mmCIF file of C-alpha atoms in Angstrom:
data_model
loop_
_atom_site.group_PDB
_atom_site.id
_atom_site.type_symbol
_atom_site.label_atom_id
_atom_site.label_comp_id
_atom_site.label_asym_id
_atom_site.label_seq_id
_atom_site.Cartn_x
_atom_site.Cartn_y
_atom_site.Cartn_z
ATOM 1 C CA UNK A 1 -5.428 8.417 2.936
ATOM 2 C CA UNK A 2 -2.346 8.979 0.751
ATOM 3 C CA UNK A 3 -1.058 6.002 -1.030
ATOM 4 C CA UNK A 4 2.462 6.124 0.473
ATOM 5 C CA UNK A 5 0.988 6.506 4.100
ATOM 6 C CA UNK A 6 -1.318 3.534 3.569
ATOM 7 C CA UNK A 7 1.588 1.411 2.258
ATOM 8 C CA UNK A 8 3.531 2.227 5.596
ATOM 9 C CA UNK A 9 0.469 1.887 8.003
ATOM 10 C CA UNK A 10 -0.386 -1.577 6.484
ATOM 11 C CA UNK A 11 3.179 -2.633 6.630
ATOM 12 C CA UNK A 12 3.343 -3.616 3.017
ATOM 13 C CA UNK A 13 6.359 -1.441 2.779
ATOM 14 C CA UNK A 14 8.207 -0.720 5.942
ATOM 15 C CA UNK A 15 9.062 3.006 5.548
ATOM 16 C CA UNK A 16 7.119 5.880 4.066
ATOM 17 C CA UNK A 17 10.170 7.208 2.194
ATOM 18 C CA UNK A 18 10.668 3.896 0.461
ATOM 19 C CA UNK A 19 7.083 3.716 -0.402
ATOM 20 C CA UNK A 20 7.255 7.240 -1.744
ATOM 21 C CA UNK A 21 10.248 6.388 -3.917
ATOM 22 C CA UNK A 22 8.488 3.312 -5.381
ATOM 23 C CA UNK A 23 5.642 5.312 -6.445
ATOM 24 C CA UNK A 24 7.967 8.121 -8.065
ATOM 25 C CA UNK A 25 9.736 5.371 -10.020
ATOM 26 C CA UNK A 26 6.356 4.099 -11.450
ATOM 27 C CA UNK A 27 6.475 0.677 -9.664
ATOM 28 C CA UNK A 28 3.112 1.057 -7.831
ATOM 29 C CA UNK A 29 -0.210 0.682 -9.665
ATOM 30 C CA UNK A 30 -3.606 1.567 -8.211
ATOM 31 C CA UNK A 31 -6.517 0.122 -10.027
ATOM 32 C CA UNK A 32 -4.304 -0.782 -13.081
ATOM 33 C CA UNK A 33 -2.952 2.829 -13.435
ATOM 34 C CA UNK A 34 0.570 3.974 -12.471
ATOM 35 C CA UNK A 35 -0.032 5.871 -9.252
ATOM 36 C CA UNK A 36 1.620 8.825 -7.534
ATOM 37 C CA UNK A 37 2.458 8.828 -3.797
ATOM 38 C CA UNK A 38 -0.254 11.503 -3.174
ATOM 39 C CA UNK A 39 -3.143 9.278 -4.674
ATOM 40 C CA UNK A 40 -6.099 8.650 -2.497
ATOM 41 C CA UNK A 41 -6.709 5.039 -1.288
ATOM 42 C CA UNK A 42 -10.186 3.816 -0.244
ATOM 43 C CA UNK A 43 -11.540 0.468 0.489
ATOM 44 C CA UNK A 44 -11.893 -1.867 -2.589
ATOM 45 C CA UNK A 45 -8.927 -0.453 -4.333
ATOM 46 C CA UNK A 46 -6.336 -2.821 -5.935
ATOM 47 C CA UNK A 47 -2.622 -1.984 -5.404
ATOM 48 C CA UNK A 48 0.097 -3.784 -7.223
ATOM 49 C CA UNK A 49 3.694 -3.234 -6.483
ATOM 50 C CA UNK A 50 6.620 -4.522 -8.518
ATOM 51 C CA UNK A 51 9.613 -5.692 -6.398
ATOM 52 C CA UNK A 52 12.473 -6.430 -8.677
ATOM 53 C CA UNK A 53 11.387 -9.664 -10.535
ATOM 54 C CA UNK A 54 8.244 -10.412 -8.716
ATOM 55 C CA UNK A 55 5.215 -8.449 -7.913
ATOM 56 C CA UNK A 56 2.542 -8.140 -5.065
ATOM 57 C CA UNK A 57 -1.124 -7.550 -5.689
ATOM 58 C CA UNK A 58 -3.426 -6.738 -2.731
ATOM 59 C CA UNK A 59 -7.069 -5.489 -2.287
ATOM 60 C CA UNK A 60 -7.601 -2.760 0.244
ATOM 61 C CA UNK A 61 -10.157 -3.887 2.828
ATOM 62 C CA UNK A 62 -9.930 -1.027 5.324
ATOM 63 C CA UNK A 63 -8.277 2.232 5.784
ATOM 64 C CA UNK A 64 -7.174 3.553 9.197
ATOM 65 C CA UNK A 65 -4.820 6.164 10.302
ATOM 66 C CA UNK A 66 -3.040 4.133 12.904
ATOM 67 C CA UNK A 67 -3.149 0.377 13.914
ATOM 68 C CA UNK A 68 -1.290 -2.076 15.907
ATOM 69 C CA UNK A 69 1.344 -4.165 14.203
ATOM 70 C CA UNK A 70 -0.537 -7.372 14.818
ATOM 71 C CA UNK A 71 -3.758 -6.048 13.151
ATOM 72 C CA UNK A 72 -2.194 -4.361 10.131
ATOM 73 C CA UNK A 73 -2.519 -7.436 7.867
ATOM 74 C CA UNK A 74 -6.276 -7.062 8.362
ATOM 75 C CA UNK A 75 -6.138 -3.833 6.186
ATOM 76 C CA UNK A 76 -5.618 -5.767 2.903
ATOM 77 C CA UNK A 77 -6.074 -9.135 1.334
ATOM 78 C CA UNK A 78 -3.490 -10.755 -1.167
ATOM 79 C CA UNK A 79 -4.719 -11.659 -4.575
#
């Protein structure tokens, strides 16, 4: 699954366009490398996103095309 779509489906970032812009500006790291929006995400990957002066680091536990809002937090774990 594409990185920007994963960020939206897992609800780490609310909108796909915002996720896409974050990737384009170099604020998203996938396995310690700056990632493009089109990068493939798979279980076990580590994603780090810089939000202003703080950052969020998560490990991907599952990749699903669609999921209920209540179950979205099971797609990743905070590190």
